[in-house]
CSV table of C-alpha atoms in Angstrom, one decimal:
chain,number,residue,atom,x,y,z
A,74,UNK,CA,-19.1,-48.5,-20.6
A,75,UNK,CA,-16.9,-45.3,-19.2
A,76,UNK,CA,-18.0,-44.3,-15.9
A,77,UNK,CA,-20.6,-41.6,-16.0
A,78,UNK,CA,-22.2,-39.3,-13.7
A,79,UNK,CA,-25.5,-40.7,-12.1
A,80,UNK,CA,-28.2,-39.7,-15.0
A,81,UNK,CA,-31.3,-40.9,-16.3
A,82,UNK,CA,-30.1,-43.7,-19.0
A,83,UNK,CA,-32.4,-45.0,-22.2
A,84,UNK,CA,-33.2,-48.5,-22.5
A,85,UNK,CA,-30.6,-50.7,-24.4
A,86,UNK,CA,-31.0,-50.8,-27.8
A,87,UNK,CA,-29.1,-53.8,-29.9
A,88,UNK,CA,-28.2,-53.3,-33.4
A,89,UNK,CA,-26.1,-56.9,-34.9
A,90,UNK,CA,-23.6,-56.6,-37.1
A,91,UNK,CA,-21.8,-58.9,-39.3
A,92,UNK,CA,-17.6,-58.6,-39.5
A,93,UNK,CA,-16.6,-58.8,-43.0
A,94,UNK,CA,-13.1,-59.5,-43.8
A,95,UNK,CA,-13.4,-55.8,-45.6
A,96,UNK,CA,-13.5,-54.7,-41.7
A,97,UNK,CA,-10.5,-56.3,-41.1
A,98,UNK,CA,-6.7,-55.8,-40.9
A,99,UNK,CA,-4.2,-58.5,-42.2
A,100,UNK,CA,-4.5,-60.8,-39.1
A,101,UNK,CA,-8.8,-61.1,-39.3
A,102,UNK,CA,-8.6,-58.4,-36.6
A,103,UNK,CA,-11.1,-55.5,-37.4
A,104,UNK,CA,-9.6,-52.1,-38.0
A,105,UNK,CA,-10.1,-50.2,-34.8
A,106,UNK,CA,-11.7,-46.9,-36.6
A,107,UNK,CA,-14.8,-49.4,-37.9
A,108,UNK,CA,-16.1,-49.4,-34.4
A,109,UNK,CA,-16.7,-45.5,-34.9
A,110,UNK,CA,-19.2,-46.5,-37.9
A,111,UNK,CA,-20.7,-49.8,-36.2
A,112,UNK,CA,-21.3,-47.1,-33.2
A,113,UNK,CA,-22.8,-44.5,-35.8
A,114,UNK,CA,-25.2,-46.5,-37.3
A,115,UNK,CA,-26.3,-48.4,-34.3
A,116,UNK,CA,-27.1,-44.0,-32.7
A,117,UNK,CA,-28.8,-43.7,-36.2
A,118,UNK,CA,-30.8,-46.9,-36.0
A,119,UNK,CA,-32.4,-45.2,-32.4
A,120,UNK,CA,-32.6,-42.0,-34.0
A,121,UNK,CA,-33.8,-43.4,-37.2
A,122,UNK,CA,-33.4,-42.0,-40.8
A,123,UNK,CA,-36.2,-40.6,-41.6
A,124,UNK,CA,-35.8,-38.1,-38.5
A,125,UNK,CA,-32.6,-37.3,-39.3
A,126,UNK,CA,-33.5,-36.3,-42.6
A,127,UNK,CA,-36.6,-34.6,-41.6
A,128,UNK,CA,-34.6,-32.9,-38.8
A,129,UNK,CA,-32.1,-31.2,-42.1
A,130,UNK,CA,-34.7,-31.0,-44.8
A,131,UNK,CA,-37.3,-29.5,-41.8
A,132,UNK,CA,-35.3,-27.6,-39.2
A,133,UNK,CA,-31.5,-27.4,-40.7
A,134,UNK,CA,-30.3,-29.1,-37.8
A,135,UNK,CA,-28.2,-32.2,-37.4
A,136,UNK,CA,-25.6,-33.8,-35.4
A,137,UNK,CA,-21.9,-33.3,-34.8
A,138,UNK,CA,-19.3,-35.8,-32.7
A,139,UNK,CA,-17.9,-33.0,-29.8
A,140,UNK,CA,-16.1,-35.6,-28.3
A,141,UNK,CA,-15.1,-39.5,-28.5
A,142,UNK,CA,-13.4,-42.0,-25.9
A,143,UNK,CA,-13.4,-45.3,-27.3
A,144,UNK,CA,-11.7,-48.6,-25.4
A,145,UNK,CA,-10.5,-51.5,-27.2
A,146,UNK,CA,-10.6,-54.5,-24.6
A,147,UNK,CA,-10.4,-57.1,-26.8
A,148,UNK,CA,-10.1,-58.2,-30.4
A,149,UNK,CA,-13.5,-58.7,-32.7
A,150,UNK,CA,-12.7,-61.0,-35.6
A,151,UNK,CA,-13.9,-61.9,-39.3
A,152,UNK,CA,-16.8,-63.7,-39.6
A,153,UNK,CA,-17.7,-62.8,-35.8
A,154,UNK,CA,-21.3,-61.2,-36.0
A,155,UNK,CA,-21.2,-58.4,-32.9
A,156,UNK,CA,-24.0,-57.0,-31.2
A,157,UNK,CA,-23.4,-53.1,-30.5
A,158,UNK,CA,-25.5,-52.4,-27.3
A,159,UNK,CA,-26.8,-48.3,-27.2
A,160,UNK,CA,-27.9,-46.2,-24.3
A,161,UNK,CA,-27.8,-42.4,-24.2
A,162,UNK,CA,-29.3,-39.8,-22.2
A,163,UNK,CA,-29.6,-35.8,-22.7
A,164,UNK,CA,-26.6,-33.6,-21.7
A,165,UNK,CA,-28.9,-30.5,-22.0
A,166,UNK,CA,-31.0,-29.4,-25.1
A,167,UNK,CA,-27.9,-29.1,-26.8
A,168,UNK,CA,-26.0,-32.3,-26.3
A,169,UNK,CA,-26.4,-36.1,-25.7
A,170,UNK,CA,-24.1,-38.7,-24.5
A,171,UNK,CA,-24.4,-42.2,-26.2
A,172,UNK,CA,-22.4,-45.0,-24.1
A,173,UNK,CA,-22.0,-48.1,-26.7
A,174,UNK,CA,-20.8,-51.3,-26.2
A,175,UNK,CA,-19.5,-53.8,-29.0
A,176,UNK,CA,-20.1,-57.6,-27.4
A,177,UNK,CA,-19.0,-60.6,-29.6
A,178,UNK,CA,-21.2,-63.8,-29.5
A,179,UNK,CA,-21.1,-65.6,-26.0
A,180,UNK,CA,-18.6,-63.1,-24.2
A,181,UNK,CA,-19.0,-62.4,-20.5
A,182,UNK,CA,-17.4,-58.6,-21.0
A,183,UNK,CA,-17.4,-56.0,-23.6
A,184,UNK,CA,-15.0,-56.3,-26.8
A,185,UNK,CA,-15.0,-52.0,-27.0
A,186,UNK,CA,-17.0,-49.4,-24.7
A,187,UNK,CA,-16.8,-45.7,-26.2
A,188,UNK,CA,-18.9,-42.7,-24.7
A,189,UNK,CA,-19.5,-40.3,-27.8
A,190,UNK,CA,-21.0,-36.7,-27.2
A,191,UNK,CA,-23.2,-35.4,-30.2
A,192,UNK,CA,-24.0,-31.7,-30.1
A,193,UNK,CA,-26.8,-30.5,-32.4
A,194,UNK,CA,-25.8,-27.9,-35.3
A,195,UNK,CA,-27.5,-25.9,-37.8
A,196,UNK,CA,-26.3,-25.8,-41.2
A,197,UNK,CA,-24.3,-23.0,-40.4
A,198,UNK,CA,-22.3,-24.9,-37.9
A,199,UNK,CA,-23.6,-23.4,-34.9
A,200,UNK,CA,-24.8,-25.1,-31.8
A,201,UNK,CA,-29.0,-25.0,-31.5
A,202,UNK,CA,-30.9,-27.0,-29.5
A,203,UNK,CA,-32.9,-30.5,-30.4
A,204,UNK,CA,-36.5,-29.7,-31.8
A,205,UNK,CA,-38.7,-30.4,-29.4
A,206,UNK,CA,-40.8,-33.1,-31.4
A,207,UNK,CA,-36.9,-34.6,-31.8
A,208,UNK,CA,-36.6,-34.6,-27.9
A,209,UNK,CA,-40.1,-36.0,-27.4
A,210,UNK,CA,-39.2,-38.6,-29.7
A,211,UNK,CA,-35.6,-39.8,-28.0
A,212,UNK,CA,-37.4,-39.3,-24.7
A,213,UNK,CA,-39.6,-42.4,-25.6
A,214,UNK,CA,-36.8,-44.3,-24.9
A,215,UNK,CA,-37.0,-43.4,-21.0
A,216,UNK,CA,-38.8,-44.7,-18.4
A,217,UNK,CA,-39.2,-41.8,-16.7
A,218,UNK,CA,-40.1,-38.3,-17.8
A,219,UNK,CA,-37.3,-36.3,-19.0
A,220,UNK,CA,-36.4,-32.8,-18.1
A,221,UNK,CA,-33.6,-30.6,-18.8
């Protein structure tokens, strides 16, 4: 993953996915910009649906990319079913920053690393901070206690 600052990471959470040839360009290659939805679904399989929705339908708050640096290090191919490997930790009570991996079956490195920033917005489009029953429910993922 990109080199961060020294911060208190989440555990690693895996989320598999299967490469269909859909995903792919005309070599069996897949199409770089579906790592950017195998990296959004893995984030919303940690947040988990039902507080995302509860976090719009209850607080009219949800989550906006800021900023995206993805690396391609090596091809991931039809048939191939990755495993995309999620940590994040809090910016502030604004922002996190999830570092995802995609790693194909049996590799010894990374196929993609991308650090993505998500800022939390209100349906206006203005920066809020996280609920605090959001934070105390991404801070389960810790080890530690987390403070801002």
């Amino acid at each position: 993953m990109p080199a961060t600052k020294s911060v208190q990471q989440s555990k690693t959470f895996n989320f598999p996915v299967q490469i269909y040839y859909e995903d792919t360009d005309f070599s069996g290659v897949v199409y770089h910009p579906n790592f950017l939805k195998y990296f959004e679904r893995a984030r919303e399989h940690v947040i988990g649906a039902k507080s995302l929705a509860s976090l719009w339908d209850e607080h009219d708050l949800g989550f906006a990319v800021y900023r995206s640096d993805m690396l391609c290090h090596d091809g991931v191919e039809f048939a191939d079913i990755i495993d995309i490997r999620t940590r994040f930790y809090f910016e502030s009570k604004y922002r996190t920053v999830w570092l995802q991996e995609v790693w194909r079956p049996n590799a010894k490195k990374a196929a993609v690393t991308a650090q993505i920033e998500m800022v939390c917005m209100n349906k206006n489009r203005q920066l809020s901070p996280m609920p605090p029953i959001l934070i105390k429910r991404l801070a389960e993922a810790f080890s530690q206690p987390v403070t801002f």
